[in-house]
């Protein structure tokens, strides 16, 4: 009989191997053919494509999916809600509005990335500020604040769409909202990935406290946990990690929902190993979806098409399972 701890380690090891295999395949998949022989021979064009485009795209897919999986685990644990996601406190909608503003009023991919990151941070800051007005410390307050901020950001996004050029700017906004790793290059992603790694590292350092936040607040306070401050720190770290990913890739659907649920179904527990497995599954989902996005059709498709094809049936499964469980 395999112990729960051993089972978790086995799944984490298998997930790491599968993610490494998908990342290796991602380095060579694409419209421009790359070969190991050509890279080893020093072919200038192949090396340029490899280091400028493929490595950065693969890094964002693997690291970004890992961060989304970990953040999804944190949201679901802290809010004690199996359907919690980055949308809960407005990060995705804020990033969308910021990206739309960047497309309309700025020029260049770096400016759009910066604008979407600023929009995500502004939405999160507003959600946290609104929730701080309630001194009761209830975790439901931040959910309500996030819904309000999400509505404001969606209104701003609609207004920006109305002013966009239908033939050029509006199409760019819609494509960004659908999410894609196409166009990611090695220029300007280092800061995002470094901040994302820092936030994920903080979450793993606080993994015991995160698990305590899933208990009743009275019990957590009896164990010496400062619930309000800890929840704020954890949510801020998770949201910053998501903002770093979303500002580079656009909106990626369902990864933050699917990955932690898959990890819990496999390990049948909630702990640091499950959080790690959730991150690995997130990297597998996003990297695998990106491989499909550039392989199944002549033109590259948005990544969210494939994550949604997985996520929508899984969401229906959760709803049906919730109705059957007592």
PDB file of C-alpha atoms in Angstrom:
ATOM      1  CA  UNK A   1       0.000   0.000   0.000  1.00  0.00           C
ATOM      2  CA  UNK A   2       1.535   3.295  -1.112  1.00  0.00           C
ATOM      3  CA  UNK A   3       1.384   6.037   1.509  1.00  0.00           C
ATOM      4  CA  UNK A   4      -0.196   9.407   0.613  1.00  0.00           C
ATOM      5  CA  UNK A   5       3.200  11.111   0.899  1.00  0.00           C
ATOM      6  CA  UNK A   6       4.867   8.597  -1.415  1.00  0.00           C
ATOM      7  CA  UNK A   7       1.981   8.857  -3.897  1.00  0.00           C
ATOM      8  CA  UNK A   8       2.348  12.638  -3.953  1.00  0.00           C
ATOM      9  CA  UNK A   9       6.098  12.358  -4.583  1.00  0.00           C
ATOM     10  CA  UNK A  10       5.525   9.891  -7.423  1.00  0.00           C
ATOM     11  CA  UNK A  11       2.991  12.174  -9.110  1.00  0.00           C
ATOM     12  CA  UNK A  12       5.270  15.209  -8.683  1.00  0.00           C
ATOM     13  CA  UNK A  13       8.201  13.331 -10.227  1.00  0.00           C
ATOM     14  CA  UNK A  14       6.035  12.155 -13.133  1.00  0.00           C
ATOM     15  CA  UNK A  15       4.691  15.681 -13.617  1.00  0.00           C
ATOM     16  CA  UNK A  16       8.204  17.136 -13.667  1.00  0.00           C
ATOM     17  CA  UNK A  17       9.319  14.605 -16.294  1.00  0.00           C
ATOM     18  CA  UNK A  18       6.251  15.253 -18.477  1.00  0.00           C
ATOM     19  CA  UNK A  19       6.676  19.034 -18.211  1.00  0.00           C
ATOM     20  CA  UNK A  20      10.355  18.721 -19.173  1.00  0.00           C
ATOM     21  CA  UNK A  21       9.405  16.578 -22.184  1.00  0.00           C
ATOM     22  CA  UNK A  22       6.759  19.053 -23.350  1.00  0.00           C
ATOM     23  CA  UNK A  23       9.177  21.952 -22.873  1.00  0.00           C
ATOM     24  CA  UNK A  24      11.775  20.156 -24.996  1.00  0.00           C
ATOM     25  CA  UNK A  25       9.183  19.546 -27.730  1.00  0.00           C
ATOM     26  CA  UNK A  26       8.117  23.201 -27.520  1.00  0.00           C
ATOM     27  CA  UNK A  27      11.653  24.333 -28.319  1.00  0.00           C
ATOM     28  CA  UNK A  28      11.494  22.669 -31.741  1.00  0.00           C
ATOM     29  CA  UNK A  29       7.803  23.061 -32.659  1.00  0.00           C
ATOM     30  CA  UNK A  30       6.808  25.922 -34.932  1.00  0.00           C
ATOM     31  CA  UNK A  31       6.598  27.179 -38.494  1.00  0.00           C
ATOM     32  CA  UNK A  32      10.345  27.712 -38.787  1.00  0.00           C
ATOM     33  CA  UNK A  33      12.025  24.294 -38.668  1.00  0.00           C
ATOM     34  CA  UNK A  34      14.764  23.786 -36.084  1.00  0.00           C
ATOM     35  CA  UNK A  35      16.999  20.758 -35.862  1.00  0.00           C
ATOM     36  CA  UNK A  36      19.429  19.654 -33.194  1.00  0.00           C
ATOM     37  CA  UNK A  37      22.065  19.147 -35.866  1.00  0.00           C
ATOM     38  CA  UNK A  38      21.594  22.685 -37.151  1.00  0.00           C
ATOM     39  CA  UNK A  39      21.846  24.180 -33.679  1.00  0.00           C
ATOM     40  CA  UNK A  40      24.975  22.193 -32.858  1.00  0.00           C
ATOM     41  CA  UNK A  41      26.495  23.210 -36.206  1.00  0.00           C
ATOM     42  CA  UNK A  42      26.001  26.870 -35.309  1.00  0.00           C
ATOM     43  CA  UNK A  43      23.442  27.799 -37.981  1.00  0.00           C
ATOM     44  CA  UNK A  44      22.978  31.538 -37.375  1.00  0.00           C
ATOM     45  CA  UNK A  45      19.279  31.793 -38.229  1.00  0.00           C
ATOM     46  CA  UNK A  46      18.342  28.685 -36.264  1.00  0.00           C
ATOM     47  CA  UNK A  47      20.261  29.929 -33.229  1.00  0.00           C
ATOM     48  CA  UNK A  48      18.567  33.316 -33.451  1.00  0.00           C
ATOM     49  CA  UNK A  49      15.097  31.779 -33.648  1.00  0.00           C
ATOM     50  CA  UNK A  50      15.951  29.332 -30.860  1.00  0.00           C
ATOM     51  CA  UNK A  51      17.258  31.872 -28.339  1.00  0.00           C
ATOM     52  CA  UNK A  52      15.029  34.832 -29.229  1.00  0.00           C
ATOM     53  CA  UNK A  53      11.686  33.113 -29.812  1.00  0.00           C
ATOM     54  CA  UNK A  54      11.516  29.471 -28.795  1.00  0.00           C
ATOM     55  CA  UNK A  55      13.346  29.607 -25.453  1.00  0.00           C
ATOM     56  CA  UNK A  56      11.385  32.647 -24.252  1.00  0.00           C
ATOM     57  CA  UNK A  57       8.069  31.197 -25.402  1.00  0.00           C
ATOM     58  CA  UNK A  58       8.773  27.883 -23.729  1.00  0.00           C
ATOM     59  CA  UNK A  59       9.891  29.597 -20.529  1.00  0.00           C
ATOM     60  CA  UNK A  60       6.703  31.662 -20.355  1.00  0.00           C
ATOM     61  CA  UNK A  61       4.568  28.591 -21.093  1.00  0.00           C
ATOM     62  CA  UNK A  62       6.169  26.379 -18.454  1.00  0.00           C
ATOM     63  CA  UNK A  63       6.818  29.011 -15.770  1.00  0.00           C
ATOM     64  CA  UNK A  64       3.575  30.870 -16.460  1.00  0.00           C
ATOM     65  CA  UNK A  65       1.482  27.717 -16.270  1.00  0.00           C
ATOM     66  CA  UNK A  66       3.273  26.731 -13.060  1.00  0.00           C
ATOM     67  CA  UNK A  67       2.498  30.131 -11.518  1.00  0.00           C
ATOM     68  CA  UNK A  68      -1.162  29.965 -12.585  1.00  0.00           C
ATOM     69  CA  UNK A  69      -1.499  26.488 -11.071  1.00  0.00           C
ATOM     70  CA  UNK A  70       0.057  27.552  -7.766  1.00  0.00           C
ATOM     71  CA  UNK A  71      -2.007  30.747  -7.646  1.00  0.00           C
ATOM     72  CA  UNK A  72      -5.178  28.765  -8.349  1.00  0.00           C
ATOM     73  CA  UNK A  73      -4.349  26.453  -5.446  1.00  0.00           C
ATOM     74  CA  UNK A  74      -3.879  29.481  -3.180  1.00  0.00           C
ATOM     75  CA  UNK A  75      -7.140  31.141  -4.233  1.00  0.00           C
ATOM     76  CA  UNK A  76      -9.161  27.963  -3.760  1.00  0.00           C
ATOM     77  CA  UNK A  77      -7.568  27.278  -0.370  1.00  0.00           C
ATOM     78  CA  UNK A  78      -7.838  30.790   1.043  1.00  0.00           C
ATOM     79  CA  UNK A  79     -11.391  31.391  -0.170  1.00  0.00           C
ATOM     80  CA  UNK A  80     -12.426  27.794   0.585  1.00  0.00           C
ATOM     81  CA  UNK A  81     -14.114  27.845  -2.797  1.00  0.00           C
ATOM     82  CA  UNK A  82     -13.369  25.204  -5.466  1.00  0.00           C
ATOM     83  CA  UNK A  83     -14.268  27.669  -8.233  1.00  0.00           C
ATOM     84  CA  UNK A  84     -11.990  30.496  -7.102  1.00  0.00           C
ATOM     85  CA  UNK A  85      -9.732  31.958  -9.802  1.00  0.00           C
ATOM     86  CA  UNK A  86      -7.791  35.149 -10.615  1.00  0.00           C
ATOM     87  CA  UNK A  87     -11.076  36.698 -11.712  1.00  0.00           C
ATOM     88  CA  UNK A  88     -12.169  36.673  -8.053  1.00  0.00           C
ATOM     89  CA  UNK A  89     -10.306  39.903  -7.243  1.00  0.00           C
ATOM     90  CA  UNK A  90     -10.274  41.438 -10.702  1.00  0.00           C
ATOM     91  CA  UNK A  91      -6.744  40.718 -11.904  1.00  0.00           C
ATOM     92  CA  UNK A  92      -7.786  39.326 -15.300  1.00  0.00           C
ATOM     93  CA  UNK A  93     -10.317  42.031 -16.092  1.00  0.00           C
ATOM     94  CA  UNK A  94      -7.929  44.755 -14.923  1.00  0.00           C
ATOM     95  CA  UNK A  95      -5.197  43.360 -17.158  1.00  0.00           C
ATOM     96  CA  UNK A  96      -7.633  43.305 -20.098  1.00  0.00           C
ATOM     97  CA  UNK A  97      -8.571  46.952 -19.639  1.00  0.00           C
ATOM     98  CA  UNK A  98      -4.915  47.919 -19.254  1.00  0.00           C
ATOM     99  CA  UNK A  99      -3.899  46.019 -22.382  1.00  0.00           C
ATOM    100  CA  UNK A 100      -6.703  47.632 -24.379  1.00  0.00           C
ATOM    101  CA  UNK A 101      -5.516  51.069 -23.251  1.00  0.00           C
ATOM    102  CA  UNK A 102      -1.956  50.150 -24.214  1.00  0.00           C
ATOM    103  CA  UNK A 103      -3.045  49.027 -27.687  1.00  0.00           C
ATOM    104  CA  UNK A 104      -4.992  52.258 -28.234  1.00  0.00           C
ATOM    105  CA  UNK A 105      -2.645  54.842 -26.769  1.00  0.00           C
ATOM    106  CA  UNK A 106       0.842  53.283 -26.839  1.00  0.00           C
ATOM    107  CA  UNK A 107       3.009  51.597 -29.429  1.00  0.00           C
ATOM    108  CA  UNK A 108       4.948  48.365 -29.194  1.00  0.00           C
ATOM    109  CA  UNK A 109       4.476  45.033 -27.434  1.00  0.00           C
ATOM    110  CA  UNK A 110       6.495  46.155 -24.404  1.00  0.00           C
ATOM    111  CA  UNK A 111       4.144  49.100 -23.824  1.00  0.00           C
ATOM    112  CA  UNK A 112       1.081  46.829 -24.036  1.00  0.00           C
ATOM    113  CA  UNK A 113       2.668  44.411 -21.562  1.00  0.00           C
ATOM    114  CA  UNK A 114       3.440  47.240 -19.149  1.00  0.00           C
ATOM    115  CA  UNK A 115      -0.070  48.677 -19.500  1.00  0.00           C
ATOM    116  CA  UNK A 116      -1.724  45.299 -18.835  1.00  0.00           C
ATOM    117  CA  UNK A 117       0.497  44.742 -15.798  1.00  0.00           C
ATOM    118  CA  UNK A 118      -0.413  48.195 -14.483  1.00  0.00           C
ATOM    119  CA  UNK A 119      -4.099  47.491 -15.067  1.00  0.00           C
ATOM    120  CA  UNK A 120      -3.907  44.219 -13.156  1.00  0.00           C
ATOM    121  CA  UNK A 121      -2.133  45.874 -10.222  1.00  0.00           C
ATOM    122  CA  UNK A 122      -4.614  48.757 -10.187  1.00  0.00           C
ATOM    123  CA  UNK A 123      -7.552  46.346 -10.084  1.00  0.00           C
ATOM    124  CA  UNK A 124      -5.997  44.302  -7.291  1.00  0.00           C
ATOM    125  CA  UNK A 125      -5.093  47.410  -5.316  1.00  0.00           C
ATOM    126  CA  UNK A 126      -8.651  48.698  -5.600  1.00  0.00           C
ATOM    127  CA  UNK A 127     -10.098  45.328  -4.554  1.00  0.00           C
ATOM    128  CA  UNK A 128      -7.854  45.117  -1.511  1.00  0.00           C
ATOM    129  CA  UNK A 129      -8.532  48.751  -0.582  1.00  0.00           C
ATOM    130  CA  UNK A 130     -12.288  48.197  -0.742  1.00  0.00           C
ATOM    131  CA  UNK A 131     -12.072  45.007   1.298  1.00  0.00           C
ATOM    132  CA  UNK A 132      -9.966  46.807   3.932  1.00  0.00           C
ATOM    133  CA  UNK A 133     -12.927  49.081   4.663  1.00  0.00           C
ATOM    134  CA  UNK A 134     -14.620  46.080   6.274  1.00  0.00           C
ATOM    135  CA  UNK A 135     -12.916  45.469   9.644  1.00  0.00           C
ATOM    136  CA  UNK A 136     -14.692  42.182  10.269  1.00  0.00           C
ATOM    137  CA  UNK A 137     -11.992  40.194   8.429  1.00  0.00           C
ATOM    138  CA  UNK A 138     -14.498  38.073   6.496  1.00  0.00           C
ATOM    139  CA  UNK A 139     -12.979  36.515   3.383  1.00  0.00           C
ATOM    140  CA  UNK A 140     -16.264  37.062   1.524  1.00  0.00           C
ATOM    141  CA  UNK A 141     -15.663  40.824   1.558  1.00  0.00           C
ATOM    142  CA  UNK A 142     -12.790  40.657  -0.884  1.00  0.00           C
ATOM    143  CA  UNK A 143     -14.884  38.475  -3.185  1.00  0.00           C
ATOM    144  CA  UNK A 144     -17.607  41.133  -3.293  1.00  0.00           C
ATOM    145  CA  UNK A 145     -14.984  43.840  -3.823  1.00  0.00           C
ATOM    146  CA  UNK A 146     -13.482  41.799  -6.671  1.00  0.00           C
ATOM    147  CA  UNK A 147     -16.880  41.459  -8.352  1.00  0.00           C
ATOM    148  CA  UNK A 148     -17.342  45.229  -8.187  1.00  0.00           C
ATOM    149  CA  UNK A 149     -13.864  45.904  -9.597  1.00  0.00           C
ATOM    150  CA  UNK A 150     -14.410  43.292 -12.319  1.00  0.00           C
ATOM    151  CA  UNK A 151     -17.588  45.118 -13.386  1.00  0.00           C
ATOM    152  CA  UNK A 152     -15.777  48.473 -13.455  1.00  0.00           C
ATOM    153  CA  UNK A 153     -12.913  47.047 -15.501  1.00  0.00           C
ATOM    154  CA  UNK A 154     -15.307  45.416 -17.966  1.00  0.00           C
ATOM    155  CA  UNK A 155     -17.120  48.729 -18.382  1.00  0.00           C
ATOM    156  CA  UNK A 156     -13.819  50.482 -19.066  1.00  0.00           C
ATOM    157  CA  UNK A 157     -12.900  47.748 -21.557  1.00  0.00           C
ATOM    158  CA  UNK A 158     -16.180  48.181 -23.444  1.00  0.00           C
ATOM    159  CA  UNK A 159     -15.650  51.944 -23.627  1.00  0.00           C
ATOM    160  CA  UNK A 160     -12.141  51.427 -24.996  1.00  0.00           C
ATOM    161  CA  UNK A 161     -13.459  48.982 -27.597  1.00  0.00           C
ATOM    162  CA  UNK A 162     -15.982  51.558 -28.783  1.00  0.00           C
ATOM    163  CA  UNK A 163     -13.179  54.022 -29.514  1.00  0.00           C
ATOM    164  CA  UNK A 164     -10.940  51.445 -31.236  1.00  0.00           C
ATOM    165  CA  UNK A 165     -10.394  51.211 -34.972  1.00  0.00           C
ATOM    166  CA  UNK A 166     -12.513  48.175 -36.003  1.00  0.00           C
ATOM    167  CA  UNK A 167     -10.058  47.028 -38.662  1.00  0.00           C
ATOM    168  CA  UNK A 168      -6.854  47.158 -36.626  1.00  0.00           C
ATOM    169  CA  UNK A 169      -7.020  48.079 -32.944  1.00  0.00           C
ATOM    170  CA  UNK A 170     -10.236  46.234 -32.097  1.00  0.00           C
ATOM    171  CA  UNK A 171      -8.905  43.023 -33.651  1.00  0.00           C
ATOM    172  CA  UNK A 172      -5.695  43.357 -31.621  1.00  0.00           C
ATOM    173  CA  UNK A 173      -7.682  43.826 -28.402  1.00  0.00           C
ATOM    174  CA  UNK A 174      -9.851  40.782 -29.072  1.00  0.00           C
ATOM    175  CA  UNK A 175      -6.830  38.625 -29.948  1.00  0.00           C
ATOM    176  CA  UNK A 176      -5.053  39.672 -26.732  1.00  0.00           C
ATOM    177  CA  UNK A 177      -8.126  38.822 -24.674  1.00  0.00           C
ATOM    178  CA  UNK A 178      -8.220  35.335 -26.214  1.00  0.00           C
ATOM    179  CA  UNK A 179      -4.668  34.700 -24.951  1.00  0.00           C
ATOM    180  CA  UNK A 180      -1.645  33.516 -26.895  1.00  0.00           C
ATOM    181  CA  UNK A 181       2.066  32.921 -26.443  1.00  0.00           C
ATOM    182  CA  UNK A 182       2.691  33.973 -30.037  1.00  0.00           C
ATOM    183  CA  UNK A 183       4.881  37.050 -30.270  1.00  0.00           C
ATOM    184  CA  UNK A 184       6.683  36.508 -26.963  1.00  0.00           C
ATOM    185  CA  UNK A 185      10.369  37.195 -27.419  1.00  0.00           C
ATOM    186  CA  UNK A 186      13.393  37.271 -25.172  1.00  0.00           C
ATOM    187  CA  UNK A 187      13.254  41.049 -24.942  1.00  0.00           C
ATOM    188  CA  UNK A 188      11.552  42.395 -21.851  1.00  0.00           C
ATOM    189  CA  UNK A 189      10.325  39.181 -20.233  1.00  0.00           C
ATOM    190  CA  UNK A 190      13.128  38.859 -17.679  1.00  0.00           C
ATOM    191  CA  UNK A 191      11.597  41.283 -15.178  1.00  0.00           C
ATOM    192  CA  UNK A 192       8.185  39.614 -15.358  1.00  0.00           C
ATOM    193  CA  UNK A 193       9.583  36.118 -14.904  1.00  0.00           C
ATOM    194  CA  UNK A 194      11.857  37.216 -12.042  1.00  0.00           C
ATOM    195  CA  UNK A 195       8.975  38.859 -10.154  1.00  0.00           C
ATOM    196  CA  UNK A 196       6.764  35.844 -10.884  1.00  0.00           C
ATOM    197  CA  UNK A 197       9.413  33.473  -9.497  1.00  0.00           C
ATOM    198  CA  UNK A 198       9.807  35.643  -6.383  1.00  0.00           C
ATOM    199  CA  UNK A 199       6.055  35.613  -5.702  1.00  0.00           C
ATOM    200  CA  UNK A 200       5.790  31.849  -6.220  1.00  0.00           C
ATOM    201  CA  UNK A 201       8.757  31.352  -3.904  1.00  0.00           C
ATOM    202  CA  UNK A 202       7.030  33.416  -1.208  1.00  0.00           C
ATOM    203  CA  UNK A 203       3.893  31.284  -1.571  1.00  0.00           C
ATOM    204  CA  UNK A 204       5.862  28.081  -1.064  1.00  0.00           C
ATOM    205  CA  UNK A 205       7.586  29.579   1.983  1.00  0.00           C
ATOM    206  CA  UNK A 206       4.134  30.339   3.416  1.00  0.00           C
ATOM    207  CA  UNK A 207       2.580  27.014   2.449  1.00  0.00           C
ATOM    208  CA  UNK A 208       1.842  25.970   6.051  1.00  0.00           C
ATOM    209  CA  UNK A 209       0.103  29.271   6.775  1.00  0.00           C
ATOM    210  CA  UNK A 210      -1.868  28.981   3.541  1.00  0.00           C
ATOM    211  CA  UNK A 211      -3.221  25.605   4.656  1.00  0.00           C
ATOM    212  CA  UNK A 212      -4.163  27.129   8.030  1.00  0.00           C
ATOM    213  CA  UNK A 213      -6.159  29.811   6.225  1.00  0.00           C
ATOM    214  CA  UNK A 214      -8.442  27.073   4.914  1.00  0.00           C
ATOM    215  CA  UNK A 215      -9.615  26.401   8.485  1.00  0.00           C
ATOM    216  CA  UNK A 216     -12.248  28.424  10.289  1.00  0.00           C
ATOM    217  CA  UNK A 217     -10.960  31.875  11.218  1.00  0.00           C
ATOM    218  CA  UNK A 218     -11.511  31.293  14.916  1.00  0.00           C
ATOM    219  CA  UNK A 219      -9.400  28.139  14.841  1.00  0.00           C
ATOM    220  CA  UNK A 220      -6.667  29.871  12.836  1.00  0.00           C
ATOM    221  CA  UNK A 221      -6.529  32.738  15.338  1.00  0.00           C
ATOM    222  CA  UNK A 222      -6.246  30.250  18.211  1.00  0.00           C
ATOM    223  CA  UNK A 223      -3.189  28.792  16.468  1.00  0.00           C
ATOM    224  CA  UNK A 224      -1.565  32.225  16.446  1.00  0.00           C
ATOM    225  CA  UNK A 225      -2.244  33.132  12.823  1.00  0.00           C
ATOM    226  CA  UNK A 226      -2.890  36.811  12.046  1.00  0.00           C
ATOM    227  CA  UNK A 227      -5.591  35.973   9.557  1.00  0.00           C
ATOM    228  CA  UNK A 228      -6.155  39.411   8.043  1.00  0.00           C
ATOM    229  CA  UNK A 229      -2.516  40.298   7.383  1.00  0.00           C
ATOM    230  CA  UNK A 230      -1.564  36.823   6.250  1.00  0.00           C
ATOM    231  CA  UNK A 231      -4.481  36.599   3.852  1.00  0.00           C
ATOM    232  CA  UNK A 232      -3.548  39.983   2.397  1.00  0.00           C
ATOM    233  CA  UNK A 233       0.100  38.969   1.908  1.00  0.00           C
ATOM    234  CA  UNK A 234      -0.771  35.620   0.353  1.00  0.00           C
ATOM    235  CA  UNK A 235      -3.367  37.036  -2.020  1.00  0.00           C
ATOM    236  CA  UNK A 236      -1.040  39.860  -3.044  1.00  0.00           C
ATOM    237  CA  UNK A 237       1.778  37.420  -3.857  1.00  0.00           C
ATOM    238  CA  UNK A 238      -0.548  35.111  -5.821  1.00  0.00           C
ATOM    239  CA  UNK A 239      -2.100  37.996  -7.711  1.00  0.00           C
ATOM    240  CA  UNK A 240       1.246  39.549  -8.600  1.00  0.00           C
ATOM    241  CA  UNK A 241       2.352  36.190 -10.016  1.00  0.00           C
ATOM    242  CA  UNK A 242      -0.810  35.965 -12.133  1.00  0.00           C
ATOM    243  CA  UNK A 243      -0.414  39.573 -13.284  1.00  0.00           C
ATOM    244  CA  UNK A 244       3.130  38.833 -14.458  1.00  0.00           C
ATOM    245  CA  UNK A 245       1.869  35.944 -16.596  1.00  0.00           C
ATOM    246  CA  UNK A 246      -1.273  37.609 -17.922  1.00  0.00           C
ATOM    247  CA  UNK A 247       0.599  40.756 -18.959  1.00  0.00           C
ATOM    248  CA  UNK A 248       2.781  38.613 -21.243  1.00  0.00           C
ATOM    249  CA  UNK A 249       0.319  36.046 -22.584  1.00  0.00           C
ATOM    250  CA  UNK A 250      -3.089  37.664 -22.438  1.00  0.00           C
ATOM    251  CA  UNK A 251      -5.969  35.914 -20.704  1.00  0.00           C
ATOM    252  CA  UNK A 252      -5.474  32.161 -20.291  1.00  0.00           C
ATOM    253  CA  UNK A 253      -8.685  30.419 -19.300  1.00  0.00           C
ATOM    254  CA  UNK A 254      -9.146  27.592 -16.809  1.00  0.00           C
ATOM    255  CA  UNK A 255      -5.474  26.742 -16.063  1.00  0.00           C
ATOM    256  CA  UNK A 256      -5.746  28.181 -12.544  1.00  0.00           C
ATOM    257  CA  UNK A 257      -8.960  26.188 -12.046  1.00  0.00           C
ATOM    258  CA  UNK A 258      -8.000  22.860 -13.613  1.00  0.00           C
ATOM    259  CA  UNK A 259      -4.463  22.400 -12.299  1.00  0.00           C
ATOM    260  CA  UNK A 260      -5.090  22.553  -8.524  1.00  0.00           C
ATOM    261  CA  UNK A 261      -8.236  20.439  -8.843  1.00  0.00           C
ATOM    262  CA  UNK A 262      -6.338  17.831 -10.810  1.00  0.00           C
ATOM    263  CA  UNK A 263      -3.620  17.808  -8.164  1.00  0.00           C
ATOM    264  CA  UNK A 264      -6.136  17.264  -5.358  1.00  0.00           C
ATOM    265  CA  UNK A 265      -7.872  14.468  -7.258  1.00  0.00           C
ATOM    266  CA  UNK A 266      -4.524  12.707  -7.735  1.00  0.00           C
ATOM    267  CA  UNK A 267      -3.092  13.159  -4.243  1.00  0.00           C
ATOM    268  CA  UNK A 268      -6.390  13.169  -2.299  1.00  0.00           C
ATOM    269  CA  UNK A 269      -4.960  15.715   0.105  1.00  0.00           C
ATOM    270  CA  UNK A 270      -4.090  19.396   0.415  1.00  0.00           C
ATOM    271  CA  UNK A 271      -0.530  20.284   1.297  1.00  0.00           C
ATOM    272  CA  UNK A 272       2.774  21.599  -0.094  1.00  0.00           C
ATOM    273  CA  UNK A 273       3.163  18.542  -2.326  1.00  0.00           C
ATOM    274  CA  UNK A 274      -0.280  19.140  -3.788  1.00  0.00           C
ATOM    275  CA  UNK A 275       0.562  22.801  -4.388  1.00  0.00           C
ATOM    276  CA  UNK A 276       3.736  21.752  -6.204  1.00  0.00           C
ATOM    277  CA  UNK A 277       1.832  19.212  -8.281  1.00  0.00           C
ATOM    278  CA  UNK A 278      -0.764  21.875  -9.094  1.00  0.00           C
ATOM    279  CA  UNK A 279       2.007  24.092 -10.440  1.00  0.00           C
ATOM    280  CA  UNK A 280       3.463  21.248 -12.514  1.00  0.00           C
ATOM    281  CA  UNK A 281       0.030  20.418 -13.956  1.00  0.00           C
ATOM    282  CA  UNK A 282      -0.454  24.098 -14.776  1.00  0.00           C
ATOM    283  CA  UNK A 283       2.831  24.129 -16.687  1.00  0.00           C
ATOM    284  CA  UNK A 284       1.837  20.920 -18.487  1.00  0.00           C
ATOM    285  CA  UNK A 285      -1.569  22.346 -19.462  1.00  0.00           C
ATOM    286  CA  UNK A 286      -0.252  25.659 -20.783  1.00  0.00           C
ATOM    287  CA  UNK A 287       2.775  24.198 -22.578  1.00  0.00           C
ATOM    288  CA  UNK A 288       0.685  21.403 -24.088  1.00  0.00           C
ATOM    289  CA  UNK A 289      -2.039  23.820 -25.180  1.00  0.00           C
ATOM    290  CA  UNK A 290       0.592  26.064 -26.777  1.00  0.00           C
ATOM    291  CA  UNK A 291       1.994  23.106 -28.696  1.00  0.00           C
ATOM    292  CA  UNK A 292      -1.493  22.338 -30.036  1.00  0.00           C
ATOM    293  CA  UNK A 293      -2.127  26.007 -30.843  1.00  0.00           C
ATOM    294  CA  UNK A 294       0.779  26.106 -33.301  1.00  0.00           C
ATOM    295  CA  UNK A 295       0.403  22.583 -34.664  1.00  0.00           C
ATOM    296  CA  UNK A 296      -3.221  21.726 -35.485  1.00  0.00           C
ATOM    297  CA  UNK A 297      -3.902  24.412 -38.107  1.00  0.00           C
ATOM    298  CA  UNK A 298      -2.063  26.387 -40.766  1.00  0.00           C
ATOM    299  CA  UNK A 299      -2.576  29.598 -38.786  1.00  0.00           C
ATOM    300  CA  UNK A 300      -1.716  29.756 -35.094  1.00  0.00           C
ATOM    301  CA  UNK A 301      -4.745  29.588 -32.809  1.00  0.00           C
ATOM    302  CA  UNK A 302      -5.275  31.226 -29.393  1.00  0.00           C
ATOM    303  CA  UNK A 303      -4.153  29.074 -26.484  1.00  0.00           C
ATOM    304  CA  UNK A 304      -7.378  29.619 -24.547  1.00  0.00           C
ATOM    305  CA  UNK A 305      -9.309  27.655 -27.166  1.00  0.00           C
ATOM    306  CA  UNK A 306      -7.582  24.480 -26.027  1.00  0.00           C
ATOM    307  CA  UNK A 307      -7.572  25.236 -22.302  1.00  0.00           C
ATOM    308  CA  UNK A 308     -11.290  26.019 -22.536  1.00  0.00           C
ATOM    309  CA  UNK A 309     -11.966  22.739 -24.360  1.00  0.00           C
ATOM    310  CA  UNK A 310     -10.546  21.018 -21.289  1.00  0.00           C
ATOM    311  CA  UNK A 311     -11.886  23.441 -18.698  1.00  0.00           C
ATOM    312  CA  UNK A 312     -15.558  23.640 -19.659  1.00  0.00           C
ATOM    313  CA  UNK A 313     -16.254  19.878 -19.360  1.00  0.00           C
ATOM    314  CA  UNK A 314     -14.261  19.753 -16.124  1.00  0.00           C
ATOM    315  CA  UNK A 315     -16.331  22.618 -14.699  1.00  0.00           C
ATOM    316  CA  UNK A 316     -19.518  20.722 -15.582  1.00  0.00           C
ATOM    317  CA  UNK A 317     -18.049  17.650 -13.848  1.00  0.00           C
ATOM    318  CA  UNK A 318     -17.426  19.665 -10.684  1.00  0.00           C
ATOM    319  CA  UNK A 319     -20.986  21.009 -10.692  1.00  0.00           C
ATOM    320  CA  UNK A 320     -22.488  17.542 -11.134  1.00  0.00           C
ATOM    321  CA  UNK A 321     -20.169  16.069  -8.498  1.00  0.00           C
ATOM    322  CA  UNK A 322     -21.083  18.853  -6.073  1.00  0.00           C
ATOM    323  CA  UNK A 323     -24.776  18.134  -6.494  1.00  0.00           C
ATOM    324  CA  UNK A 324     -24.268  14.407  -5.861  1.00  0.00           C
ATOM    325  CA  UNK A 325     -22.056  14.812  -2.795  1.00  0.00           C
ATOM    326  CA  UNK A 326     -23.982  15.263   0.468  1.00  0.00           C
TER     327      UNK A 326
END
